[in-house]
Amino acid sequence: IGYSLKIHEYFDENSINYKILLRRHVKSIDSLSIIFKTKENFNEIINLIKKIELYMSKDHPGIVVRLSKSLLRYLEEHDYKFKERKQLGIYIKNHDESLLPEFNAVCTIVNHDMERRLKESQLWSAFHIICMIKSANYSVPGTGKTSVVYGAFAYLNSPQINKVQKLLVIGPKHSFKSWIDEFYLNFGDKKKLRLFSIADVKRKDRRQEIMFG
């Protein structure tokens, strides 16, 4: 979604408040408006609106910031989706019975495509990754987080779903061996590991390898 802020004759591009609050978000400025960089992240848009309001209160007190109908509609729709997804996360955390049909369908595919059988708690964690799109797991070491990620991957990579083809793992060098070992323990012969590790490529060749493989 693209958006802009209409400006008036007293706008000062050299204002310290403009430089601190808004300049890094600005794509261009013409005689009538500030054109902001295109963003699609709901939280980033809300944060920018707050910065605009703060900037206006400091440099142009008394001028009210009004949002267009299209932007208001966009924010209302995404706020509803955000609250809906938040509620879904709570249902998953509580293992709500209303989710059992979807959960069981995920378990069927995961159990079929993995050699290792995940614990029920791990399956719920994998289900959370699948449903929430963005998620994080801060469990203590040794709780099977790697297997949980592979469980989510097994479902999303399955022929029935086919939404994910690759995993990108970012971490310290010493963590990579664990991911490799766990791949074979989790999938056995059911999936073939094709691995590219940037740590194994000379620095001068990394860009070439990443772009073209």
PDB file of C-alpha atoms in Angstrom:
ATOM      1  CA  ILE A   1       0.000   0.000   0.000  1.00  0.00           C
ATOM      2  CA  GLY A   2       1.378   3.414  -0.932  1.00  0.00           C
ATOM      3  CA  TYR A   3       0.553   6.556   1.012  1.00  0.00           C
ATOM      4  CA  SER A   4       1.518  10.193   1.348  1.00  0.00           C
ATOM      5  CA  LEU A   5       1.218  13.209   3.655  1.00  0.00           C
ATOM      6  CA  LYS A   6      -0.065  16.478   2.235  1.00  0.00           C
ATOM      7  CA  ILE A   7       2.143  19.395   3.243  1.00  0.00           C
ATOM      8  CA  HIS A   8       1.776  23.172   3.331  1.00  0.00           C
ATOM      9  CA  GLU A   9       3.991  26.187   2.657  1.00  0.00           C
ATOM     10  CA  TYR A  10       5.598  26.117   6.102  1.00  0.00           C
ATOM     11  CA  PHE A  11       7.026  22.624   5.731  1.00  0.00           C
ATOM     12  CA  ASP A  12      10.772  22.591   6.484  1.00  0.00           C
ATOM     13  CA  GLU A  13      12.776  19.684   5.102  1.00  0.00           C
ATOM     14  CA  ASN A  14      15.689  20.719   7.310  1.00  0.00           C
ATOM     15  CA  SER A  15      13.664  20.465  10.515  1.00  0.00           C
ATOM     16  CA  ILE A  16      15.410  18.360  13.140  1.00  0.00           C
ATOM     17  CA  ASN A  17      12.085  16.684  13.983  1.00  0.00           C
ATOM     18  CA  TYR A  18      11.549  15.761  10.334  1.00  0.00           C
ATOM     19  CA  LYS A  19      15.057  14.323  10.099  1.00  0.00           C
ATOM     20  CA  ILE A  20      14.691  12.274  13.283  1.00  0.00           C
ATOM     21  CA  LEU A  21      11.110  11.038  12.864  1.00  0.00           C
ATOM     22  CA  LEU A  22      10.304  10.822   9.162  1.00  0.00           C
ATOM     23  CA  ARG A  23      13.191  11.206   6.742  1.00  0.00           C
ATOM     24  CA  ARG A  24      14.206   7.540   6.616  1.00  0.00           C
ATOM     25  CA  HIS A  25      10.626   6.591   5.698  1.00  0.00           C
ATOM     26  CA  VAL A  26      10.348   9.071   2.823  1.00  0.00           C
ATOM     27  CA  LYS A  27      10.567   8.071  -0.825  1.00  0.00           C
ATOM     28  CA  SER A  28      10.243  11.538  -2.352  1.00  0.00           C
ATOM     29  CA  ILE A  29       8.884  15.053  -1.772  1.00  0.00           C
ATOM     30  CA  ASP A  30       7.045  17.276  -4.245  1.00  0.00           C
ATOM     31  CA  SER A  31       5.385  20.656  -3.874  1.00  0.00           C
ATOM     32  CA  LEU A  32       2.191  19.196  -2.405  1.00  0.00           C
ATOM     33  CA  SER A  33       3.059  16.060  -0.451  1.00  0.00           C
ATOM     34  CA  ILE A  34       5.599  13.748   1.145  1.00  0.00           C
ATOM     35  CA  ILE A  35       5.542  10.362  -0.589  1.00  0.00           C
ATOM     36  CA  PHE A  36       6.388   7.543   1.799  1.00  0.00           C
ATOM     37  CA  LYS A  37       8.043   4.272   0.908  1.00  0.00           C
ATOM     38  CA  THR A  38       5.639   1.452   0.118  1.00  0.00           C
ATOM     39  CA  LYS A  39       5.003  -0.771   3.132  1.00  0.00           C
ATOM     40  CA  GLU A  40       2.773  -3.752   3.699  1.00  0.00           C
ATOM     41  CA  ASN A  41       3.510  -4.444   7.352  1.00  0.00           C
ATOM     42  CA  PHE A  42       0.566  -3.427   9.530  1.00  0.00           C
ATOM     43  CA  ASN A  43       2.712  -2.645  12.588  1.00  0.00           C
ATOM     44  CA  GLU A  44       5.146  -0.538  10.554  1.00  0.00           C
ATOM     45  CA  ILE A  45       2.282   1.546   9.162  1.00  0.00           C
ATOM     46  CA  ILE A  46       0.839   2.113  12.640  1.00  0.00           C
ATOM     47  CA  ASN A  47       4.290   3.110  13.901  1.00  0.00           C
ATOM     48  CA  LEU A  48       4.761   5.560  11.012  1.00  0.00           C
ATOM     49  CA  ILE A  49       1.361   7.175  11.621  1.00  0.00           C
ATOM     50  CA  LYS A  50       2.375   7.750  15.253  1.00  0.00           C
ATOM     51  CA  LYS A  51       5.637   9.350  14.087  1.00  0.00           C
ATOM     52  CA  ILE A  52       3.748  11.597  11.675  1.00  0.00           C
ATOM     53  CA  GLU A  53       1.412  12.706  14.460  1.00  0.00           C
ATOM     54  CA  LEU A  54       4.374  13.384  16.755  1.00  0.00           C
ATOM     55  CA  TYR A  55       6.184  15.337  14.025  1.00  0.00           C
ATOM     56  CA  MET A  56       3.106  17.440  13.319  1.00  0.00           C
ATOM     57  CA  SER A  57       2.537  18.160  17.011  1.00  0.00           C
ATOM     58  CA  LYS A  58       6.123  19.433  17.316  1.00  0.00           C
ATOM     59  CA  ASP A  59       6.565  21.358  14.047  1.00  0.00           C
ATOM     60  CA  HIS A  60       2.963  22.224  13.177  1.00  0.00           C
ATOM     61  CA  PRO A  61       0.885  22.298  16.379  1.00  0.00           C
ATOM     62  CA  GLY A  62      -2.812  22.772  15.832  1.00  0.00           C
ATOM     63  CA  ILE A  63      -2.873  20.909  12.504  1.00  0.00           C
ATOM     64  CA  VAL A  64      -4.866  17.670  12.713  1.00  0.00           C
ATOM     65  CA  VAL A  65      -3.623  14.526  10.949  1.00  0.00           C
ATOM     66  CA  ARG A  66      -6.485  12.892   9.056  1.00  0.00           C
ATOM     67  CA  LEU A  67      -6.249   9.468   7.424  1.00  0.00           C
ATOM     68  CA  SER A  68      -7.835   8.760   4.060  1.00  0.00           C
ATOM     69  CA  LYS A  69     -10.827   6.429   3.827  1.00  0.00           C
ATOM     70  CA  SER A  70      -8.792   3.866   1.888  1.00  0.00           C
ATOM     71  CA  LEU A  71      -6.047   3.817   4.540  1.00  0.00           C
ATOM     72  CA  LEU A  72      -8.600   3.596   7.358  1.00  0.00           C
ATOM     73  CA  ARG A  73     -10.278   0.681   5.582  1.00  0.00           C
ATOM     74  CA  TYR A  74      -6.914  -1.061   5.123  1.00  0.00           C
ATOM     75  CA  LEU A  75      -6.049  -0.604   8.812  1.00  0.00           C
ATOM     76  CA  GLU A  76      -9.443  -1.848   9.984  1.00  0.00           C
ATOM     77  CA  GLU A  77      -9.206  -4.987   7.830  1.00  0.00           C
ATOM     78  CA  HIS A  78      -5.688  -5.814   8.982  1.00  0.00           C
ATOM     79  CA  ASP A  79      -6.444  -5.027  12.616  1.00  0.00           C
ATOM     80  CA  TYR A  80      -9.291  -7.557  12.434  1.00  0.00           C
ATOM     81  CA  LYS A  81      -6.988 -10.142  10.835  1.00  0.00           C
ATOM     82  CA  PHE A  82      -4.333  -9.489  13.475  1.00  0.00           C
ATOM     83  CA  LYS A  83      -6.814  -9.968  16.338  1.00  0.00           C
ATOM     84  CA  GLU A  84      -8.216 -13.073  14.644  1.00  0.00           C
ATOM     85  CA  ARG A  85      -4.741 -14.611  14.285  1.00  0.00           C
ATOM     86  CA  LYS A  86      -3.889 -13.685  17.878  1.00  0.00           C
ATOM     87  CA  GLN A  87      -7.007 -15.532  19.043  1.00  0.00           C
ATOM     88  CA  LEU A  88      -6.022 -18.515  16.916  1.00  0.00           C
ATOM     89  CA  GLY A  89      -2.636 -18.584  18.663  1.00  0.00           C
ATOM     90  CA  ILE A  90      -4.386 -18.716  22.040  1.00  0.00           C
ATOM     91  CA  TYR A  91      -6.592 -21.593  20.842  1.00  0.00           C
ATOM     92  CA  ILE A  92      -3.528 -23.532  19.667  1.00  0.00           C
ATOM     93  CA  LYS A  93      -1.716 -22.908  22.951  1.00  0.00           C
ATOM     94  CA  ASN A  94      -4.732 -24.283  24.850  1.00  0.00           C
ATOM     95  CA  HIS A  95      -5.147 -27.235  22.436  1.00  0.00           C
ATOM     96  CA  ASP A  96      -8.733 -26.144  21.825  1.00  0.00           C
ATOM     97  CA  GLU A  97     -11.046 -28.956  20.710  1.00  0.00           C
ATOM     98  CA  SER A  98     -12.389 -26.847  17.840  1.00  0.00           C
ATOM     99  CA  LEU A  99      -8.987 -27.184  16.130  1.00  0.00           C
ATOM    100  CA  LEU A 100      -8.737 -30.975  16.407  1.00  0.00           C
ATOM    101  CA  PRO A 101      -9.913 -31.755  12.839  1.00  0.00           C
ATOM    102  CA  GLU A 102      -7.239 -29.454  11.347  1.00  0.00           C
ATOM    103  CA  PHE A 103      -4.636 -30.621  13.871  1.00  0.00           C
ATOM    104  CA  ASN A 104      -5.317 -34.285  13.137  1.00  0.00           C
ATOM    105  CA  ALA A 105      -5.086 -33.648   9.390  1.00  0.00           C
ATOM    106  CA  VAL A 106      -1.653 -32.070   9.903  1.00  0.00           C
ATOM    107  CA  CYS A 107      -0.552 -34.967  12.120  1.00  0.00           C
ATOM    108  CA  THR A 108      -1.543 -37.505   9.462  1.00  0.00           C
ATOM    109  CA  ILE A 109       0.695 -35.878   6.857  1.00  0.00           C
ATOM    110  CA  VAL A 110       3.583 -35.259   9.269  1.00  0.00           C
ATOM    111  CA  ASN A 111       3.541 -38.833  10.566  1.00  0.00           C
ATOM    112  CA  HIS A 112       3.470 -40.173   7.014  1.00  0.00           C
ATOM    113  CA  ASP A 113       6.347 -38.022   5.762  1.00  0.00           C
ATOM    114  CA  MET A 114       8.652 -38.324   8.790  1.00  0.00           C
ATOM    115  CA  GLU A 115      10.598 -41.330  10.006  1.00  0.00           C
ATOM    116  CA  ARG A 116      10.655 -40.024  13.572  1.00  0.00           C
ATOM    117  CA  ARG A 117       7.379 -39.848  15.485  1.00  0.00           C
ATOM    118  CA  LEU A 118       7.019 -36.468  17.143  1.00  0.00           C
ATOM    119  CA  LYS A 119       5.536 -36.112  20.611  1.00  0.00           C
ATOM    120  CA  GLU A 120       2.086 -34.592  20.844  1.00  0.00           C
ATOM    121  CA  SER A 121       3.531 -31.388  22.319  1.00  0.00           C
ATOM    122  CA  GLN A 122       5.931 -31.141  19.374  1.00  0.00           C
ATOM    123  CA  LEU A 123       3.098 -31.678  16.922  1.00  0.00           C
ATOM    124  CA  TRP A 124       1.154 -28.825  18.510  1.00  0.00           C
ATOM    125  CA  SER A 125       4.244 -26.617  18.211  1.00  0.00           C
ATOM    126  CA  ALA A 126       4.620 -27.557  14.538  1.00  0.00           C
ATOM    127  CA  PHE A 127       0.906 -26.853  14.075  1.00  0.00           C
ATOM    128  CA  HIS A 128       1.481 -23.409  15.595  1.00  0.00           C
ATOM    129  CA  ILE A 129       4.254 -22.653  13.076  1.00  0.00           C
ATOM    130  CA  ILE A 130       2.034 -23.763  10.200  1.00  0.00           C
ATOM    131  CA  CYS A 131      -1.008 -21.747  11.248  1.00  0.00           C
ATOM    132  CA  MET A 132       0.577 -18.551  12.556  1.00  0.00           C
ATOM    133  CA  ILE A 133       2.813 -17.839   9.529  1.00  0.00           C
ATOM    134  CA  LYS A 134       5.213 -15.963  11.826  1.00  0.00           C
ATOM    135  CA  SER A 135       6.170 -17.670  15.069  1.00  0.00           C
ATOM    136  CA  ALA A 136       8.967 -18.145  17.564  1.00  0.00           C
ATOM    137  CA  ASN A 137       9.884 -20.938  19.970  1.00  0.00           C
ATOM    138  CA  TYR A 138      11.975 -20.067  23.023  1.00  0.00           C
ATOM    139  CA  SER A 139      11.972 -23.486  24.683  1.00  0.00           C
ATOM    140  CA  VAL A 140      15.085 -24.545  26.554  1.00  0.00           C
ATOM    141  CA  PRO A 141      17.761 -26.607  24.721  1.00  0.00           C
ATOM    142  CA  GLY A 142      16.940 -30.285  24.310  1.00  0.00           C
ATOM    143  CA  THR A 143      13.172 -29.933  23.932  1.00  0.00           C
ATOM    144  CA  GLY A 144      13.205 -30.914  20.260  1.00  0.00           C
ATOM    145  CA  LYS A 145      12.817 -27.522  18.567  1.00  0.00           C
ATOM    146  CA  THR A 146      14.728 -28.708  15.487  1.00  0.00           C
ATOM    147  CA  SER A 147      12.345 -31.641  15.084  1.00  0.00           C
ATOM    148  CA  VAL A 148       9.402 -29.258  15.492  1.00  0.00           C
ATOM    149  CA  VAL A 149      10.671 -27.141  12.591  1.00  0.00           C
ATOM    150  CA  TYR A 150      11.219 -30.272  10.505  1.00  0.00           C
ATOM    151  CA  GLY A 151       7.684 -31.339  11.385  1.00  0.00           C
ATOM    152  CA  ALA A 152       6.285 -28.070  10.040  1.00  0.00           C
ATOM    153  CA  PHE A 153       8.527 -28.436   6.987  1.00  0.00           C
ATOM    154  CA  ALA A 154       7.314 -32.004   6.409  1.00  0.00           C
ATOM    155  CA  TYR A 155       3.733 -30.754   6.230  1.00  0.00           C
ATOM    156  CA  LEU A 156       4.405 -27.668   4.085  1.00  0.00           C
ATOM    157  CA  ASN A 157       6.732 -29.620   1.769  1.00  0.00           C
ATOM    158  CA  SER A 158       4.380 -32.586   1.367  1.00  0.00           C
ATOM    159  CA  PRO A 159       2.923 -33.315  -2.104  1.00  0.00           C
ATOM    160  CA  GLN A 160      -0.553 -32.497  -0.780  1.00  0.00           C
ATOM    161  CA  ILE A 161       0.396 -29.001   0.426  1.00  0.00           C
ATOM    162  CA  ASN A 162       3.532 -28.135  -1.592  1.00  0.00           C
ATOM    163  CA  LYS A 163       4.029 -24.622  -0.213  1.00  0.00           C
ATOM    164  CA  VAL A 164       7.691 -24.804   0.864  1.00  0.00           C
ATOM    165  CA  GLN A 165      10.604 -26.290  -1.065  1.00  0.00           C
ATOM    166  CA  LYS A 166      13.603 -25.172   1.003  1.00  0.00           C
ATOM    167  CA  LEU A 167      14.650 -24.283   4.534  1.00  0.00           C
ATOM    168  CA  LEU A 168      16.990 -21.398   5.318  1.00  0.00           C
ATOM    169  CA  VAL A 169      18.888 -21.930   8.566  1.00  0.00           C
ATOM    170  CA  ILE A 170      20.808 -18.991  10.046  1.00  0.00           C
ATOM    171  CA  GLY A 171      22.989 -19.656  13.050  1.00  0.00           C
ATOM    172  CA  PRO A 172      26.530 -20.170  14.369  1.00  0.00           C
ATOM    173  CA  LYS A 173      28.687 -22.648  12.440  1.00  0.00           C
ATOM    174  CA  HIS A 174      28.612 -25.239  15.211  1.00  0.00           C
ATOM    175  CA  SER A 175      24.806 -25.482  14.954  1.00  0.00           C
ATOM    176  CA  PHE A 176      24.770 -26.695  11.342  1.00  0.00           C
ATOM    177  CA  LYS A 177      25.943 -30.226  12.105  1.00  0.00           C
ATOM    178  CA  SER A 178      22.993 -30.689  14.438  1.00  0.00           C
ATOM    179  CA  TRP A 179      20.568 -29.620  11.713  1.00  0.00           C
ATOM    180  CA  ILE A 180      22.156 -32.121   9.299  1.00  0.00           C
ATOM    181  CA  ASP A 181      22.146 -34.972  11.816  1.00  0.00           C
ATOM    182  CA  GLU A 182      18.562 -34.212  12.835  1.00  0.00           C
ATOM    183  CA  PHE A 183      17.455 -34.214   9.190  1.00  0.00           C
ATOM    184  CA  TYR A 184      18.489 -37.848   8.795  1.00  0.00           C
ATOM    185  CA  LEU A 185      17.029 -38.803  12.191  1.00  0.00           C
ATOM    186  CA  ASN A 186      13.714 -37.153  11.369  1.00  0.00           C
ATOM    187  CA  PHE A 187      13.310 -38.165   7.735  1.00  0.00           C
ATOM    188  CA  GLY A 188      15.494 -41.246   7.282  1.00  0.00           C
ATOM    189  CA  ASP A 189      15.178 -42.232   3.628  1.00  0.00           C
ATOM    190  CA  LYS A 190      11.877 -40.406   3.129  1.00  0.00           C
ATOM    191  CA  LYS A 191      13.542 -37.175   2.030  1.00  0.00           C
ATOM    192  CA  LYS A 192      16.861 -36.516   0.315  1.00  0.00           C
ATOM    193  CA  LEU A 193      19.064 -33.807   1.803  1.00  0.00           C
ATOM    194  CA  ARG A 194      20.464 -31.308  -0.690  1.00  0.00           C
ATOM    195  CA  LEU A 195      22.609 -28.923   1.319  1.00  0.00           C
ATOM    196  CA  PHE A 196      24.244 -25.612   0.579  1.00  0.00           C
ATOM    197  CA  SER A 197      26.324 -24.191   3.423  1.00  0.00           C
ATOM    198  CA  ILE A 198      27.808 -20.746   2.969  1.00  0.00           C
ATOM    199  CA  ALA A 199      30.442 -21.666   5.557  1.00  0.00           C
ATOM    200  CA  ASP A 200      31.891 -24.167   3.081  1.00  0.00           C
ATOM    201  CA  VAL A 201      32.273 -21.655   0.245  1.00  0.00           C
ATOM    202  CA  LYS A 202      35.182 -19.250  -0.175  1.00  0.00           C
ATOM    203  CA  ARG A 203      34.178 -15.661   0.538  1.00  0.00           C
ATOM    204  CA  LYS A 204      34.812 -14.487  -3.041  1.00  0.00           C
ATOM    205  CA  ASP A 205      32.500 -17.206  -4.428  1.00  0.00           C
ATOM    206  CA  ARG A 206      29.603 -16.755  -1.963  1.00  0.00           C
ATOM    207  CA  ARG A 207      27.584 -14.261  -3.996  1.00  0.00           C
ATOM    208  CA  GLN A 208      27.829 -16.464  -7.071  1.00  0.00           C
ATOM    209  CA  GLU A 209      26.807 -19.582  -5.134  1.00  0.00           C
ATOM    210  CA  ILE A 210      23.876 -17.891  -3.425  1.00  0.00           C
ATOM    211  CA  MET A 211      22.508 -16.440  -6.658  1.00  0.00           C
ATOM    212  CA  PHE A 212      23.063 -19.358  -9.013  1.00  0.00           C
ATOM    213  CA  GLY A 213      23.768 -22.392  -6.811  1.00  0.00           C
TER     214      GLY A 213
END
